[in-house]
């Protein structure tokens, strides 16, 4: 697919862009996939640890695993794909990012309107009260060898502020995601195979809303059939190229 053909179609729309983002965008930032290549944790699968039942059975084990992930995360930095989305927002062409990633790299790249539908690994929340605390290498939750307790109610455990396997999405985040989809006329689907429900329904809503849907992925995916265009290749290369030409053509 010639990138200029895609961009001409976008320019013709006077675009209002929303992006749906998955793990593929963070690969170039050194984020390991959920499968984790960290030797110590090779014997565990994410589906066994990132669950409410694993946490109630052995919260210490789950927290140790998240701390290991956090140590890797702290080394990661946004890559040109993240910065491209920030640029589109600064130029008032993008109205939001709907991300499945919990790594917080969009925020570090300077993006403002971000819907983190799977939560945020840099935050912890109380299992009982409404308290949410930031936690990273400098905070108590990260340093503690024992289990981190809520600093508000002081009797309940903190848990990572992410959506675990088997848990529903936060209804407010999901509403924001669908609203952004309806308010836009171009959807970029970046680094996600789109097979995870309900995120996979957003490109379908976008199509029903008569939006142009453009996929950025290393290879064809199960949703390629829904997309008007697929730009194949590493998104840290294709997205900056797309953004640069688009902004040039919209001058
Ligand atoms: Zn609490």
mmCIF file with all atom_site columns, C-alpha atoms in Angstrom, residues 10-99:
data_model
loop_
_atom_site.group_PDB
_atom_site.id
_atom_site.type_symbol
_atom_site.label_atom_id
_atom_site.label_alt_id
_atom_site.label_comp_id
_atom_site.label_asym_id
_atom_site.label_entity_id
_atom_site.label_seq_id
_atom_site.pdbx_PDB_ins_code
_atom_site.Cartn_x
_atom_site.Cartn_y
_atom_site.Cartn_z
_atom_site.occupancy
_atom_site.B_iso_or_equiv
_atom_site.pdbx_formal_charge
_atom_site.auth_seq_id
_atom_site.auth_comp_id
_atom_site.auth_asym_id
_atom_site.auth_atom_id
_atom_site.pdbx_PDB_model_num
ATOM 1  C CA . UNK A 1 10 ? -7.145  11.030  5.273  1.00 0.00 ? 10 UNK A CA 1
ATOM 2  C CA . UNK A 1 11 ? -6.501  14.643  4.264  1.00 0.00 ? 11 UNK A CA 1
ATOM 3  C CA . UNK A 1 12 ? -9.703  14.641  2.220  1.00 0.00 ? 12 UNK A CA 1
ATOM 4  C CA . UNK A 1 13 ? -11.663 13.878  5.405  1.00 0.00 ? 13 UNK A CA 1
ATOM 5  C CA . UNK A 1 14 ? -10.335 16.899  7.326  1.00 0.00 ? 14 UNK A CA 1
ATOM 6  C CA . UNK A 1 15 ? -9.284  14.308  9.899  1.00 0.00 ? 15 UNK A CA 1
ATOM 7  C CA . UNK A 1 16 ? -10.217 13.990  13.543 1.00 0.00 ? 16 UNK A CA 1
ATOM 8  C CA . UNK A 1 17 ? -8.087  11.040  14.619 1.00 0.00 ? 17 UNK A CA 1
ATOM 9  C CA . UNK A 1 18 ? -8.442  8.528   17.435 1.00 0.00 ? 18 UNK A CA 1
ATOM 10 C CA . UNK A 1 19 ? -5.847  5.793   17.950 1.00 0.00 ? 19 UNK A CA 1
ATOM 11 C CA . UNK A 1 20 ? -6.313  2.314   19.368 1.00 0.00 ? 20 UNK A CA 1
ATOM 12 C CA . UNK A 1 21 ? -2.952  1.083   20.609 1.00 0.00 ? 21 UNK A CA 1
ATOM 13 C CA . UNK A 1 22 ? -1.570  -2.283  21.684 1.00 0.00 ? 22 UNK A CA 1
ATOM 14 C CA . UNK A 1 23 ? 1.677   -3.892  22.836 1.00 0.00 ? 23 UNK A CA 1
ATOM 15 C CA . UNK A 1 24 ? 3.342   -3.607  19.416 1.00 0.00 ? 24 UNK A CA 1
ATOM 16 C CA . UNK A 1 25 ? 4.027   0.106   19.946 1.00 0.00 ? 25 UNK A CA 1
ATOM 17 C CA . UNK A 1 26 ? 6.106   -0.527  23.069 1.00 0.00 ? 26 UNK A CA 1
ATOM 18 C CA . UNK A 1 27 ? 8.293   -3.285  21.631 1.00 0.00 ? 27 UNK A CA 1
ATOM 19 C CA . UNK A 1 28 ? 10.813  -0.773  20.313 1.00 0.00 ? 28 UNK A CA 1
ATOM 20 C CA . UNK A 1 29 ? 10.934  0.737   23.810 1.00 0.00 ? 29 UNK A CA 1
ATOM 21 C CA . UNK A 1 30 ? 12.319  -2.502  25.205 1.00 0.00 ? 30 UNK A CA 1
ATOM 22 C CA . UNK A 1 31 ? 9.119   -3.558  26.929 1.00 0.00 ? 31 UNK A CA 1
ATOM 23 C CA . UNK A 1 32 ? 8.977   -7.319  27.051 1.00 0.00 ? 32 UNK A CA 1
ATOM 24 C CA . UNK A 1 33 ? 5.705   -8.908  26.022 1.00 0.00 ? 33 UNK A CA 1
ATOM 25 C CA . UNK A 1 34 ? 3.419   -10.264 28.694 1.00 0.00 ? 34 UNK A CA 1
ATOM 26 C CA . UNK A 1 35 ? 5.185   -13.603 28.203 1.00 0.00 ? 35 UNK A CA 1
ATOM 27 C CA . UNK A 1 36 ? 8.209   -12.093 30.000 1.00 0.00 ? 36 UNK A CA 1
ATOM 28 C CA . UNK A 1 37 ? 11.738  -13.227 29.197 1.00 0.00 ? 37 UNK A CA 1
ATOM 29 C CA . UNK A 1 38 ? 12.860  -12.565 32.750 1.00 0.00 ? 38 UNK A CA 1
ATOM 30 C CA . UNK A 1 39 ? 14.485  -15.895 33.659 1.00 0.00 ? 39 UNK A CA 1
ATOM 31 C CA . UNK A 1 40 ? 13.309  -15.905 37.258 1.00 0.00 ? 40 UNK A CA 1
ATOM 32 C CA . UNK A 1 41 ? 9.694   -15.842 36.157 1.00 0.00 ? 41 UNK A CA 1
ATOM 33 C CA . UNK A 1 42 ? 9.932   -18.233 33.225 1.00 0.00 ? 42 UNK A CA 1
ATOM 34 C CA . UNK A 1 43 ? 7.929   -20.855 35.055 1.00 0.00 ? 43 UNK A CA 1
ATOM 35 C CA . UNK A 1 44 ? 4.941   -18.548 35.504 1.00 0.00 ? 44 UNK A CA 1
ATOM 36 C CA . UNK A 1 45 ? 2.409   -17.485 32.933 1.00 0.00 ? 45 UNK A CA 1
ATOM 37 C CA . UNK A 1 46 ? 0.761   -14.058 33.029 1.00 0.00 ? 46 UNK A CA 1
ATOM 38 C CA . UNK A 1 47 ? -2.630  -15.750 32.979 1.00 0.00 ? 47 UNK A CA 1
ATOM 39 C CA . UNK A 1 48 ? -1.704  -17.453 36.254 1.00 0.00 ? 48 UNK A CA 1
ATOM 40 C CA . UNK A 1 49 ? -0.421  -14.351 38.066 1.00 0.00 ? 49 UNK A CA 1
ATOM 41 C CA . UNK A 1 50 ? -2.437  -11.417 36.719 1.00 0.00 ? 50 UNK A CA 1
ATOM 42 C CA . UNK A 1 51 ? -5.708  -12.668 38.149 1.00 0.00 ? 51 UNK A CA 1
ATOM 43 C CA . UNK A 1 52 ? -7.868  -11.885 41.199 1.00 0.00 ? 52 UNK A CA 1
ATOM 44 C CA . UNK A 1 53 ? -7.623  -15.511 42.369 1.00 0.00 ? 53 UNK A CA 1
ATOM 45 C CA . UNK A 1 54 ? -3.801  -15.540 42.200 1.00 0.00 ? 54 UNK A CA 1
ATOM 46 C CA . UNK A 1 55 ? -3.756  -12.343 44.263 1.00 0.00 ? 55 UNK A CA 1
ATOM 47 C CA . UNK A 1 56 ? -6.115  -13.653 46.923 1.00 0.00 ? 56 UNK A CA 1
ATOM 48 C CA . UNK A 1 57 ? -4.170  -16.913 47.115 1.00 0.00 ? 57 UNK A CA 1
ATOM 49 C CA . UNK A 1 58 ? -0.638  -15.458 47.170 1.00 0.00 ? 58 UNK A CA 1
ATOM 50 C CA . UNK A 1 59 ? -0.525  -11.642 47.050 1.00 0.00 ? 59 UNK A CA 1
ATOM 51 C CA . UNK A 1 60 ? 3.201   -11.614 47.877 1.00 0.00 ? 60 UNK A CA 1
ATOM 52 C CA . UNK A 1 61 ? 4.019   -13.654 44.769 1.00 0.00 ? 61 UNK A CA 1
ATOM 53 C CA . UNK A 1 62 ? 1.890   -11.408 42.565 1.00 0.00 ? 62 UNK A CA 1
ATOM 54 C CA . UNK A 1 63 ? 3.508   -8.262  43.965 1.00 0.00 ? 63 UNK A CA 1
ATOM 55 C CA . UNK A 1 64 ? 7.008   -9.733  43.462 1.00 0.00 ? 64 UNK A CA 1
ATOM 56 C CA . UNK A 1 65 ? 6.132   -10.409 39.845 1.00 0.00 ? 65 UNK A CA 1
ATOM 57 C CA . UNK A 1 66 ? 4.838   -6.860  39.345 1.00 0.00 ? 66 UNK A CA 1
ATOM 58 C CA . UNK A 1 67 ? 7.968   -5.431  40.971 1.00 0.00 ? 67 UNK A CA 1
ATOM 59 C CA . UNK A 1 68 ? 10.094  -7.443  38.524 1.00 0.00 ? 68 UNK A CA 1
ATOM 60 C CA . UNK A 1 69 ? 8.042   -6.045  35.640 1.00 0.00 ? 69 UNK A CA 1
ATOM 61 C CA . UNK A 1 70 ? 8.353   -2.543  37.083 1.00 0.00 ? 70 UNK A CA 1
ATOM 62 C CA . UNK A 1 71 ? 12.152  -2.801  37.187 1.00 0.00 ? 71 UNK A CA 1
ATOM 63 C CA . UNK A 1 72 ? 12.151  -3.531  33.445 1.00 0.00 ? 72 UNK A CA 1
ATOM 64 C CA . UNK A 1 73 ? 9.590   -0.821  32.788 1.00 0.00 ? 73 UNK A CA 1
ATOM 65 C CA . UNK A 1 74 ? 11.677  1.851   34.491 1.00 0.00 ? 74 UNK A CA 1
ATOM 66 C CA . UNK A 1 75 ? 14.361  1.322   31.825 1.00 0.00 ? 75 UNK A CA 1
ATOM 67 C CA . UNK A 1 76 ? 11.874  1.806   28.979 1.00 0.00 ? 76 UNK A CA 1
ATOM 68 C CA . UNK A 1 77 ? 11.441  5.099   27.159 1.00 0.00 ? 77 UNK A CA 1
ATOM 69 C CA . UNK A 1 78 ? 8.907   6.220   24.559 1.00 0.00 ? 78 UNK A CA 1
ATOM 70 C CA . UNK A 1 79 ? 9.937   5.630   20.940 1.00 0.00 ? 79 UNK A CA 1
ATOM 71 C CA . UNK A 1 80 ? 9.191   7.627   17.750 1.00 0.00 ? 80 UNK A CA 1
ATOM 72 C CA . UNK A 1 81 ? 5.744   6.005   17.431 1.00 0.00 ? 81 UNK A CA 1
ATOM 73 C CA . UNK A 1 82 ? 4.656   7.380   20.835 1.00 0.00 ? 82 UNK A CA 1
ATOM 74 C CA . UNK A 1 83 ? 6.015   10.818  19.952 1.00 0.00 ? 83 UNK A CA 1
ATOM 75 C CA . UNK A 1 84 ? 4.171   10.793  16.611 1.00 0.00 ? 84 UNK A CA 1
ATOM 76 C CA . UNK A 1 85 ? 0.856   10.469  18.440 1.00 0.00 ? 85 UNK A CA 1
ATOM 77 C CA . UNK A 1 86 ? 1.834   13.323  20.749 1.00 0.00 ? 86 UNK A CA 1
ATOM 78 C CA . UNK A 1 87 ? 2.622   15.440  17.689 1.00 0.00 ? 87 UNK A CA 1
ATOM 79 C CA . UNK A 1 88 ? -0.799  14.701  16.149 1.00 0.00 ? 88 UNK A CA 1
ATOM 80 C CA . UNK A 1 89 ? -2.443  15.799  19.398 1.00 0.00 ? 89 UNK A CA 1
ATOM 81 C CA . UNK A 1 90 ? -0.391  18.993  19.582 1.00 0.00 ? 90 UNK A CA 1
ATOM 82 C CA . UNK A 1 91 ? -1.481  19.818  16.024 1.00 0.00 ? 91 UNK A CA 1
ATOM 83 C CA . UNK A 1 92 ? -5.130  19.317  17.091 1.00 0.00 ? 92 UNK A CA 1
ATOM 84 C CA . UNK A 1 93 ? -5.609  16.441  14.670 1.00 0.00 ? 93 UNK A CA 1
ATOM 85 C CA . UNK A 1 94 ? -5.749  13.664  17.260 1.00 0.00 ? 94 UNK A CA 1
ATOM 86 C CA . UNK A 1 95 ? -8.470  13.766  19.937 1.00 0.00 ? 95 UNK A CA 1
ATOM 87 C CA . UNK A 1 96 ? -7.291  10.786  21.951 1.00 0.00 ? 96 UNK A CA 1
ATOM 88 C CA . UNK A 1 97 ? -5.383  7.564   22.451 1.00 0.00 ? 97 UNK A CA 1
ATOM 89 C CA . UNK A 1 98 ? -7.156  4.410   23.593 1.00 0.00 ? 98 UNK A CA 1
ATOM 90 C CA . UNK A 1 99 ? -4.366  2.176   24.842 1.00 0.00 ? 99 UNK A CA 1
#
